[in-house]
XYZ file of C-alpha atoms in Angstrom:
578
model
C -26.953 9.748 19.619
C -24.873 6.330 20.384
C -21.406 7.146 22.205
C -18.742 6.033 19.546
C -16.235 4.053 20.161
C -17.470 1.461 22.419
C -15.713 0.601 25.018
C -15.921 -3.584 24.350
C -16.128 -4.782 20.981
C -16.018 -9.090 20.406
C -13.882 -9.676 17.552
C -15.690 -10.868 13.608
C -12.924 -13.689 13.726
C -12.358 -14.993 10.295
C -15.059 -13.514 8.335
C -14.919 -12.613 4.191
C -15.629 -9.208 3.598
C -19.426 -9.798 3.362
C -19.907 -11.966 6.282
C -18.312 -8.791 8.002
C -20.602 -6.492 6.539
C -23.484 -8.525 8.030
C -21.587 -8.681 11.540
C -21.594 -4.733 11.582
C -25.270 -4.905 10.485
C -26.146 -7.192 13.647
C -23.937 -4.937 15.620
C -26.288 -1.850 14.783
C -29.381 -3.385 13.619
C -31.818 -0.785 16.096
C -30.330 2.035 14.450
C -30.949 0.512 10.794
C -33.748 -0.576 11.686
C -34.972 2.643 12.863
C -33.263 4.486 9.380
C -35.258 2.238 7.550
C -38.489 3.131 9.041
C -37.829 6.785 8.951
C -36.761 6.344 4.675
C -40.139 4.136 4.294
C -42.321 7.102 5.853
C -40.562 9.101 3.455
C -40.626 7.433 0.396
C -44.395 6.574 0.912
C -45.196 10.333 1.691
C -42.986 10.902 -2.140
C -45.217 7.663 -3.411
C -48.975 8.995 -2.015
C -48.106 12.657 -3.274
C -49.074 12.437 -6.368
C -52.526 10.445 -5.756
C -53.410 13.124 -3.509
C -52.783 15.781 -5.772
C -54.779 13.542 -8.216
C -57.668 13.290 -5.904
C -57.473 16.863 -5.701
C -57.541 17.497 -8.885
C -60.624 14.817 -9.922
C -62.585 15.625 -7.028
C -62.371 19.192 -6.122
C -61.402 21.363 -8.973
C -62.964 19.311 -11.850
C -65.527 18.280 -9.454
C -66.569 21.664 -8.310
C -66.307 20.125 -4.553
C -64.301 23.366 -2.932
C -64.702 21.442 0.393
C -63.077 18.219 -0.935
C -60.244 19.890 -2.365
C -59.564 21.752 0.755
C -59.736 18.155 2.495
C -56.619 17.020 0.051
C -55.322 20.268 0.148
C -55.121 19.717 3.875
C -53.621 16.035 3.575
C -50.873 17.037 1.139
C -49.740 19.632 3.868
C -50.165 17.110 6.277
C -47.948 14.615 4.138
C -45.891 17.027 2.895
C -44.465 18.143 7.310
C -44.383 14.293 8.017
C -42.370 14.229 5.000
C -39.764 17.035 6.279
C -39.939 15.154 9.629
C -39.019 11.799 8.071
C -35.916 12.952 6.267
C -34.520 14.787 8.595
C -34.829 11.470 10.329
C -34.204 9.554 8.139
C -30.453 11.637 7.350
C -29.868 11.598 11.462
C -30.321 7.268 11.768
C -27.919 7.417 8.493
C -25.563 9.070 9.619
C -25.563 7.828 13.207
C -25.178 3.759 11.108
C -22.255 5.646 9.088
C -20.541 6.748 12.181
C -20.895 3.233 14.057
C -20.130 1.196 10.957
C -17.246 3.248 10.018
C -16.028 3.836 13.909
C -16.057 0.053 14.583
C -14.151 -0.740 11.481
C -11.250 1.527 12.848
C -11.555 -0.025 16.461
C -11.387 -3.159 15.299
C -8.647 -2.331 12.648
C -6.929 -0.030 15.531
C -6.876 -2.811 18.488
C -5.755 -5.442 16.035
C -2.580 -3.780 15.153
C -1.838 -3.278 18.561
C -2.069 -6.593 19.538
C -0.619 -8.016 16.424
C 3.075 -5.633 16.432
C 4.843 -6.763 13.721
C 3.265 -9.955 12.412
C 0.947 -7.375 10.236
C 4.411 -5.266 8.719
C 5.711 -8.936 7.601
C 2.654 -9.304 5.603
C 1.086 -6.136 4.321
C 2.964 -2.811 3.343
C 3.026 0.169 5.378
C 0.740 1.901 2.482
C -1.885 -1.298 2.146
C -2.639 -0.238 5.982
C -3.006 3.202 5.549
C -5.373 2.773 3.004
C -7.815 0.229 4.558
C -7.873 2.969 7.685
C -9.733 4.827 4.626
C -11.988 2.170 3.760
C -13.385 1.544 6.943
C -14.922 5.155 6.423
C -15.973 3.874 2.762
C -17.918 0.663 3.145
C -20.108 2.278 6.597
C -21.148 4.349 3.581
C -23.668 1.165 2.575
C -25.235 1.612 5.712
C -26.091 4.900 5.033
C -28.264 3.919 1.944
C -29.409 0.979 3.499
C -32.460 2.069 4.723
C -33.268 3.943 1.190
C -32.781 0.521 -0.583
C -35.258 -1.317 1.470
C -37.962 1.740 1.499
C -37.601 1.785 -2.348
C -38.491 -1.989 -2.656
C -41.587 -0.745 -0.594
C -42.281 2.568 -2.058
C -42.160 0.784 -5.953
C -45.101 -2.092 -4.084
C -47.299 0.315 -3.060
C -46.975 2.380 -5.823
C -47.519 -0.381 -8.361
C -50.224 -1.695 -6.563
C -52.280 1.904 -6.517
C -51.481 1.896 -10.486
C -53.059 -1.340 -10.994
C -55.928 0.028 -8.870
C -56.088 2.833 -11.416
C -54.911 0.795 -14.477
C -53.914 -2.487 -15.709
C -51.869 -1.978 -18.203
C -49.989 0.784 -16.657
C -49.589 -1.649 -13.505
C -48.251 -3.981 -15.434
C -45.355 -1.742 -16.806
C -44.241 -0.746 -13.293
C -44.158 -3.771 -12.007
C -42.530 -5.405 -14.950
C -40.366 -2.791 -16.264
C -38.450 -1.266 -13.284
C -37.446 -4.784 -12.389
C -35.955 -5.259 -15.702
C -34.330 -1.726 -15.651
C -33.105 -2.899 -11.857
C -31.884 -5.526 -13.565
C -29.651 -3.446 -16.508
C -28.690 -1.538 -14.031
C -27.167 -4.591 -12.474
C -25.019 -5.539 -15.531
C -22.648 -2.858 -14.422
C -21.990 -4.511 -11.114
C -19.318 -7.029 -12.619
C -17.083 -4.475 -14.091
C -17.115 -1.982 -12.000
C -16.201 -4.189 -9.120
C -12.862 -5.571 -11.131
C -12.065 -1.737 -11.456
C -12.738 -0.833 -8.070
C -10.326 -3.599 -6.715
C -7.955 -2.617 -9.497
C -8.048 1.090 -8.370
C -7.876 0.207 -4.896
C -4.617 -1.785 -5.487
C -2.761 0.892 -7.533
C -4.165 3.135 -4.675
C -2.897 1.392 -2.121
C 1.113 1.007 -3.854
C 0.750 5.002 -4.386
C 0.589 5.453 -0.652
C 2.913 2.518 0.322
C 5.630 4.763 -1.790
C 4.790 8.242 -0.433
C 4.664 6.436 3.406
C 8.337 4.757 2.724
C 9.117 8.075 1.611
C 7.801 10.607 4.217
C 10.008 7.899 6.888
C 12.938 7.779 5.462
C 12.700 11.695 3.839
C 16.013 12.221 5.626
C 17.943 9.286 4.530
C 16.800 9.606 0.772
C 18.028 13.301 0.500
C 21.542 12.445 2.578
C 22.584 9.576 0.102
C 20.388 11.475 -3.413
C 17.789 9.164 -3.411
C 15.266 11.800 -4.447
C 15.556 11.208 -8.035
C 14.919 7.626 -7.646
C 11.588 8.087 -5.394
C 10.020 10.431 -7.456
C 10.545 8.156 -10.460
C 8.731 5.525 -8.792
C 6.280 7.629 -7.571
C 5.379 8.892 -10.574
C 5.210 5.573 -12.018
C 2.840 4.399 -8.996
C 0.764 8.021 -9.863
C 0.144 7.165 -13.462
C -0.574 3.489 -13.096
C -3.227 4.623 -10.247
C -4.612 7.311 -12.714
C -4.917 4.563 -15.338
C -7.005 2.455 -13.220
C -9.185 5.797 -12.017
C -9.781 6.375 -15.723
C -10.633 2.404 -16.122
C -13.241 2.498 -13.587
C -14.717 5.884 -14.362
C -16.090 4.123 -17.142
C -18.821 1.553 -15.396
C -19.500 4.527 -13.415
C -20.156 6.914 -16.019
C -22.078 3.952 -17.441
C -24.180 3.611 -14.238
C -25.263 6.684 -13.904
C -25.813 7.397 -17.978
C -28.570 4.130 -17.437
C -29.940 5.969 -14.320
C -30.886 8.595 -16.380
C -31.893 6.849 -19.722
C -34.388 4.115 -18.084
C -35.691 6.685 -15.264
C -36.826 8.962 -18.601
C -37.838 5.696 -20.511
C -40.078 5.414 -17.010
C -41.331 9.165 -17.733
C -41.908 9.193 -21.341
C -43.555 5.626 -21.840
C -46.000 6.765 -18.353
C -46.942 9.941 -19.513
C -47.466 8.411 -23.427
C -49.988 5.606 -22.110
C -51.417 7.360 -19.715
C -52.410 10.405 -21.989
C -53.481 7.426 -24.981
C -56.431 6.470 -21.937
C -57.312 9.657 -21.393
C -58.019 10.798 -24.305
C -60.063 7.303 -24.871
C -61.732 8.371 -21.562
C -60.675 5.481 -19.428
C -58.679 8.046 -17.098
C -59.276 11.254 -15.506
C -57.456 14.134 -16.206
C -56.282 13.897 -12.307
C -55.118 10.569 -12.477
C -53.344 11.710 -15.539
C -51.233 14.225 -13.346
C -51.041 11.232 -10.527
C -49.664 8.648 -13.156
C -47.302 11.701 -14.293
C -46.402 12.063 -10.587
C -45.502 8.560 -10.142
C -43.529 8.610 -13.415
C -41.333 11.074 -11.899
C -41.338 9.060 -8.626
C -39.940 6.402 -9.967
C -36.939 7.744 -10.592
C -36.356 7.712 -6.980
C -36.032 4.405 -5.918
C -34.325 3.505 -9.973
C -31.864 6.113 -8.355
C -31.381 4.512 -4.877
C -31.183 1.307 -5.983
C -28.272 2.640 -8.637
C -26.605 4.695 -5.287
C -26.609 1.626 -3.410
C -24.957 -0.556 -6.119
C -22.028 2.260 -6.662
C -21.949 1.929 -3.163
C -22.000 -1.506 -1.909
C -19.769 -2.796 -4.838
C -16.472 -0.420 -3.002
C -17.653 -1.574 0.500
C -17.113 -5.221 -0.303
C -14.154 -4.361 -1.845
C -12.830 -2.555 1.390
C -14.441 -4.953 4.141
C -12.455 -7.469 2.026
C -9.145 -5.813 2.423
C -10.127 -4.835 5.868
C -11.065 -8.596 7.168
C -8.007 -9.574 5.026
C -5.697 -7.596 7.775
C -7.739 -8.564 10.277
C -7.161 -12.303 9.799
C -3.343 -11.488 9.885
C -2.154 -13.579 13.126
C -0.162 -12.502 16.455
C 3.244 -13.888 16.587
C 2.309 -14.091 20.281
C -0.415 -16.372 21.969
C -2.002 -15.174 25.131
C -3.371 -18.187 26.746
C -0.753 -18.628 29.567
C -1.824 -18.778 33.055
C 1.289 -19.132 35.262
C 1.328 -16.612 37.760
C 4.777 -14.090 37.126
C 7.334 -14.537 38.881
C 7.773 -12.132 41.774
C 10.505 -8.937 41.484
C 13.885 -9.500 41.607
C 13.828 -12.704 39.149
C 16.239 -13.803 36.670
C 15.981 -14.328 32.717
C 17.278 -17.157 31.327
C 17.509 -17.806 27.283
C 18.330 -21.586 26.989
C 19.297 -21.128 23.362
C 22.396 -19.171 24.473
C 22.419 -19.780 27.973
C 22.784 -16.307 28.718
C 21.053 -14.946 31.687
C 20.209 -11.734 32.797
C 20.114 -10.737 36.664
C 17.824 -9.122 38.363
C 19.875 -6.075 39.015
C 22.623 -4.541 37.070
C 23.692 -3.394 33.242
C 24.425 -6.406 30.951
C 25.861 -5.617 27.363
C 25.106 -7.707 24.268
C 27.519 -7.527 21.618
C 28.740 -9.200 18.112
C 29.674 -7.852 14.710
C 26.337 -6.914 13.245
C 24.425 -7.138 16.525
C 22.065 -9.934 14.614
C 22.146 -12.374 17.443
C 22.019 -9.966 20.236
C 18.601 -8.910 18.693
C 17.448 -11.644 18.625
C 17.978 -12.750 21.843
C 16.294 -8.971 23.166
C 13.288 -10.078 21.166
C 12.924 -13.855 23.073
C 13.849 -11.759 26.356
C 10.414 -9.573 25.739
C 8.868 -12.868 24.357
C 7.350 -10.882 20.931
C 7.167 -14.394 18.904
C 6.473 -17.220 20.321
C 7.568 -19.451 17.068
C 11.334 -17.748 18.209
C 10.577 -19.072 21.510
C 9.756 -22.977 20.392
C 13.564 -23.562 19.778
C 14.759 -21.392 22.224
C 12.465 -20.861 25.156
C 13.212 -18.229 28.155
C 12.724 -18.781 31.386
C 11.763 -16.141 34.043
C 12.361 -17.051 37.453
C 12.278 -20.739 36.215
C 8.862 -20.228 34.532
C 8.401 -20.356 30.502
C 7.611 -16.905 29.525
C 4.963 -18.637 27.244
C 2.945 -19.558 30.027
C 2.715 -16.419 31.758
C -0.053 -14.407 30.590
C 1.256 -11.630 28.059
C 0.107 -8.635 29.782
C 2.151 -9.170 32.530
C 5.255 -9.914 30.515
C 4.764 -6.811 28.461
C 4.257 -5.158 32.152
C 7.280 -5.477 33.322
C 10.050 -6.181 30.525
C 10.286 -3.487 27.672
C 11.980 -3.429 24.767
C 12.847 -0.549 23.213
C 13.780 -0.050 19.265
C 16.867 1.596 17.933
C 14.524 4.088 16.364
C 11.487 4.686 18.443
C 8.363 6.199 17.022
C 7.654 9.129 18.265
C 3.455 10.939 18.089
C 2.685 14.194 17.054
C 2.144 16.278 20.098
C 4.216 17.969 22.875
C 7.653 16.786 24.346
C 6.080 15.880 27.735
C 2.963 13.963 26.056
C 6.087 11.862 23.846
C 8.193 11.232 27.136
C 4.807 10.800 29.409
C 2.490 9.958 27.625
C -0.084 9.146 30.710
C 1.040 12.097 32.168
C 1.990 10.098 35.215
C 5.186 12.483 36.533
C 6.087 15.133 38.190
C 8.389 17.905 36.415
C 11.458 16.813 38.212
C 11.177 12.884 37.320
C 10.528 14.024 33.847
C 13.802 16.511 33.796
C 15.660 13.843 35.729
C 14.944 11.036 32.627
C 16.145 13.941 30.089
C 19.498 14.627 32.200
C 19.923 10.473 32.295
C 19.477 10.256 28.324
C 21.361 13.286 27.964
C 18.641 15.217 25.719
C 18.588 18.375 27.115
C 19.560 19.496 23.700
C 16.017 18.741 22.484
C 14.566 20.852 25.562
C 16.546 24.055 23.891
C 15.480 23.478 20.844
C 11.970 23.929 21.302
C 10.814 27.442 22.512
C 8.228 26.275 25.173
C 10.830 23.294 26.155
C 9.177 20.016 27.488
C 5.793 21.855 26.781
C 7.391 22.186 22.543
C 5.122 20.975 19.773
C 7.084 17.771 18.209
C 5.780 16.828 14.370
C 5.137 13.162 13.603
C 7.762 10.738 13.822
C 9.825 13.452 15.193
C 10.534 14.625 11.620
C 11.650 17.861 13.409
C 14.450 16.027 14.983
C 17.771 14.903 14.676
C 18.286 10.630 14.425
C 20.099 10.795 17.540
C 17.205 12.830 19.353
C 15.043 11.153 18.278
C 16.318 7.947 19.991
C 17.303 9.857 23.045
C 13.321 11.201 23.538
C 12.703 7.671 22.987
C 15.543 6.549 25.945
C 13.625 9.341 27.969
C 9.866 7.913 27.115
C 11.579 4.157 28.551
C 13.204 5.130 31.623
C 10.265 6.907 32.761
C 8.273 3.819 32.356
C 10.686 2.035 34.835
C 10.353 -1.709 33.827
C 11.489 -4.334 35.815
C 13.942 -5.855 33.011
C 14.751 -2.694 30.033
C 16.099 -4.423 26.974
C 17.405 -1.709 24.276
C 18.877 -2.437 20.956
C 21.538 -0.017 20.202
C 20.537 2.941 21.932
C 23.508 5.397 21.334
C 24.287 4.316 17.973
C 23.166 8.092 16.090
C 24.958 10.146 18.934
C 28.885 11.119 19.023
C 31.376 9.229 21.598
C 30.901 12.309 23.950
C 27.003 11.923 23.950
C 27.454 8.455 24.381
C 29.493 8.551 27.666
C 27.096 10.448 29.324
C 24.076 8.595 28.185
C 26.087 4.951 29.431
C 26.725 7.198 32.753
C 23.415 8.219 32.902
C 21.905 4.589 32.358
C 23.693 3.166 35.563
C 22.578 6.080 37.952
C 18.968 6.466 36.634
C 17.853 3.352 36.588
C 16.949 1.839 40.320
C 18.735 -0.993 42.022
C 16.395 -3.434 41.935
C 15.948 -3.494 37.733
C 17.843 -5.060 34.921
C 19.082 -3.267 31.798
C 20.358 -5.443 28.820
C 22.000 -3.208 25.569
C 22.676 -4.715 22.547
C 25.394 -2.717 21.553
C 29.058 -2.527 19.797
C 29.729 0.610 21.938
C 33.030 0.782 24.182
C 31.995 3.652 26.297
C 28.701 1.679 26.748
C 30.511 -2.311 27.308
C 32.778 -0.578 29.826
C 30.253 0.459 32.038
C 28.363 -2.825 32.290
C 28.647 -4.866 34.601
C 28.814 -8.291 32.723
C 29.254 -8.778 28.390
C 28.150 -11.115 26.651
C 29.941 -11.592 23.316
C 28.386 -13.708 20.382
C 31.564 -14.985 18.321
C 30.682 -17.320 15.312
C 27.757 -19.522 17.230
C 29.724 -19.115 20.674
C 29.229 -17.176 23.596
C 31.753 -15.356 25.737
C 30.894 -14.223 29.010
C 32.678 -11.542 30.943
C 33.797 -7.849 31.435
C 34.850 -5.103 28.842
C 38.523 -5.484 30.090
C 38.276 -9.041 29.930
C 36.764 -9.788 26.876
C 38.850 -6.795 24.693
C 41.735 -9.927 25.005
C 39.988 -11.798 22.508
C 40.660 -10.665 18.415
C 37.169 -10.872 17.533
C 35.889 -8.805 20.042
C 38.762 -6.286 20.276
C 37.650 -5.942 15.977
C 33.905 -5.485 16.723
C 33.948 -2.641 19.466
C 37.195 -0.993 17.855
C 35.154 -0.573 14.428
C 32.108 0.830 16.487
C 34.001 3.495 18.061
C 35.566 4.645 14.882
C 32.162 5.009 13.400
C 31.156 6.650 16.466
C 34.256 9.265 15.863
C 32.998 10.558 12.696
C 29.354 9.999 13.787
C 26.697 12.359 12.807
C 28.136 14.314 16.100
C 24.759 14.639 17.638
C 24.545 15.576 21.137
């Protein structure tokens, strides 16, 4: 069996949602073509059944030939292992197209939203890409039947053209009628694929609630919010139960017509087939073989109905799917300027601020909208910010270096890091890089020793995802821990401190100035005093201005004095974690 995922995969580029399906096709085509051999050997084995039992019948038992029928007694044995074989075959190239269709999909989808960030939350919901994680698994489901559509088209050839052999008339039907069943069959298509994208919408807003709900559980029972959610939930529920019910409709349809034109196939057989018997133009045994092939027939009717529910939900989801994969990177990586070398400076020309090589510089205004901004030019994650306002590093445009080695060696860290399901160490380490001491050291800098108690096997503690089992504050002091071990050059951090209590604080500011090593930059965004004081330069954004200078010398201006006095009050009657 292939080894899934693989380790290089070219991108589809800008492909619909059928053009993709094709691209995974060429992508696996040995495999399908292999699962479509295996379902033609067994649909033909199904398809030459009943003439050998025919044969069997004609020749040895009504032909008193005890040799001949052990001769098609022997073949239908033989036909009947191969048979076995070929399924079992035929199920093991299925599901091995399955797996690599549906394990591509979520590679693809997987590396996209890593190198995309944000660009894909501005433009599809939190829910939208949760669900089309769950149709990568549906539309690989197509190439799973694949091979069964293609062997029935065979299967209903040969079989049509032994009838004809045997009978005109009753060649003619096959090959005229199962087309024209095929065909009502077909009629479904239409409306079942408006209710499947209907479906998948309401689907899709169902989860988008119950993900916005699951992150912010905390929040919504702190300020009563519960209420509200499940109102709209419920409202998202019964609008996606609405559109279930819609669609179960063309698929109740579907399958009612698989079953009324395979037993037209049956009854309409068997009828003609007895008619030229009993006029003595057929032998009892081909009688039986024409019954055989009545029943047969229903096979391939029945693929070709599986593969229509089937394909009709995969071009839905390889829609959706290509749809966020066409979503563009705010960044472009097609700089080739070698990086500066350690120790250089970053310059924003927008502000003029720049940020040494060494030391803690603090970023402050009255909502900390400006600051952010500037952190997010300073780790260069959109390049559209960058246009008006480029940054320098060591006199080079950020731009033109290439992206990995930016992202190297400046970090920025959110004021509410993300944190896996999995141990403590795996969310501090997650490359397991450190020794027990660095690890404890990074906990004593961030001052989270705290979450080390609270978990009865310590740094080795199971943590549940998102850190739902912790505080706000701990949450963004695991995620302080997870930075400092990574020891970038230049550490940007928005608001770090801003869920602990004044105490807390202190200690993590303190613990910020002797942690990190001599040679690296830190830059806070921050409205903290404890933090401002202990940095060694502040830059204040006042109203389109900005102030450069120290805590003590910047607290003479109003403005300032307004912004960091308001912060520690908040910070008073904080949530007091720590």
């Amino acid at each position: 069996m292939r080894v899934l995922p693989d380790e290089e995969l070219p991108s589809p580029g800008d492909r619909g949602g059928v053009a993709y399906l094709f691209w995974l096709a060429r992508r696996q085509w040995p495999t399908m073509l292999c699962g479509v051999a295996f379902d033609l050997v067994w649909l033909l084995g199904l398809a030459v059944t009943p003439w050998a039992v025919g044969r069997a019948i004609d020749d040895g038992i009504l032909g008193g030939d005890y040799d001949a029928l052990l001769r098609w007694a022997g073949l239908l044995l033989v036909v009947a292992l191969v048979r076995a074989w070929a399924e079992a075959m035929r199920n093991r190239a299925g599901i091995s197209n399955w797996n690599q269709a549906a394990f591509r999909s979520v590679q693809l989808l997987g590396h996209h939203l890593t190198r995309t960030g944000g660009a894909v939350n501005r433009t599809h919901a939190v829910g939208e890409v949760l669900a089309v994680q769950g149709d990568a698994f549906t539309l690989a489901r197509a190439y799973f039947l694949l091979g069964g559509l293609t062997s029935a088209i065979a299967s209903y050839v040969v079989v049509a053209v032994i009838v004809l052999r045997t009978s005109v008339p009753l060649g003619v039907f096959v090959l005229v009628g199962v087309p024209v069943f095929g065909a009502l069959v077909s009629l479904v298509a239409r409306p079942l694929h408006r209710a499947q994208q209907a479906q998948r919408k309401a689907s899709g807003e169902m989860t988008e609630v119950a993900a916005d709900a699951v992150a912010g559980l905390r929040v919504l029972r702190g300020i009563g919010g519960e209420p509200q959610f499940l109102e709209r939930y419920r409202e998202r529920s019964a609008r996606t139960l609405r559109t279930g019910w819609a669609m179960a409709r063309p698929v109740a349809l579907l399958e009612g017509l698989q079953v009324l034109l395979g037993g037209i196939l049956v009854v309409v057989l068997t009828w003609v087939g007895g008619v030229l018997v009993v006029r003595g133009d057929l032998q009892p045994g081909e009688l039986v073989t024409f019954y055989g092939y009545a029943a047969f027939l229903l096979t391939p009717v029945n693929l070709v109905a599986d593969n229509l529910m089937t394909v009709v939900p995969a071009v839905v989801g390889a829609g959706r799917l290509t749809g966020l994969l066409r979503t563009r990177s705010a960044t472009h990586d097609v700089g080739t300027a070698a990086p500066p070398s350690p120790g250089a400076a970053l310059a924003d020309a927008g502000t003029g601020v720049e940020v040494p090589p060494r030391g803690l510089v603090g970023l402050v205004s009255s909502d900390l909208v400006e600051p952010r901004r500037l952190l997010e030019r300073l780790a260069r994650t959109d390049d559209a910010a960058l246009a008006t306002s480029p940054v320098r590093w060591g006199g080079v445009d950020t731009r033109d270096i290439p992206l990995r080695d930016v992202r190297a060696r400046i970090m920025l860290v959110d004021s509410h890091p993300h944190l896996y399901a999995g141990t403590l160490r795996d969310a501090v380490d997650p490359f397991g890089r450190h020794t027990e001491r660095q690890v404890l050291d990074a906990v004593d800098a961030a001052s989270a020793h705290d979450v080390l108690d609270s978990r009865p096997d310590g740094i080795d503690g199971e943590l549940l995802e998102g850190g739902r089992d912790l505080s706000g504050g701990q949450r963004q002091r695991v995620g302080l821990v997870r930075a400092l071990l990574a020891d970038p050059e230049v550490l940007l951090l928005d608001d770090p401190t801003s869920a602990v209590d004044a105490h807390t604080e202190d200690r993590i500011a303190a613990g910020l100035v002797t942690y990190r090593r001599a040679d690296s930059a830190t830059v806070v965004a921050t409205t903290s005093p404890v933090v401002l004081s202990r940095a060694d330069v502040v830059h204040w954004f006042d109203d389109g201005r900005v102030l450069t200078g120290t805590h003590t010398e910047l607290s003479a201006d109003a403005g300032y004095r307004r912004a960091v006095l308001r912060a520690q009050a908040t910070s008073a009657v904080g949530d007091g974690d720590g």
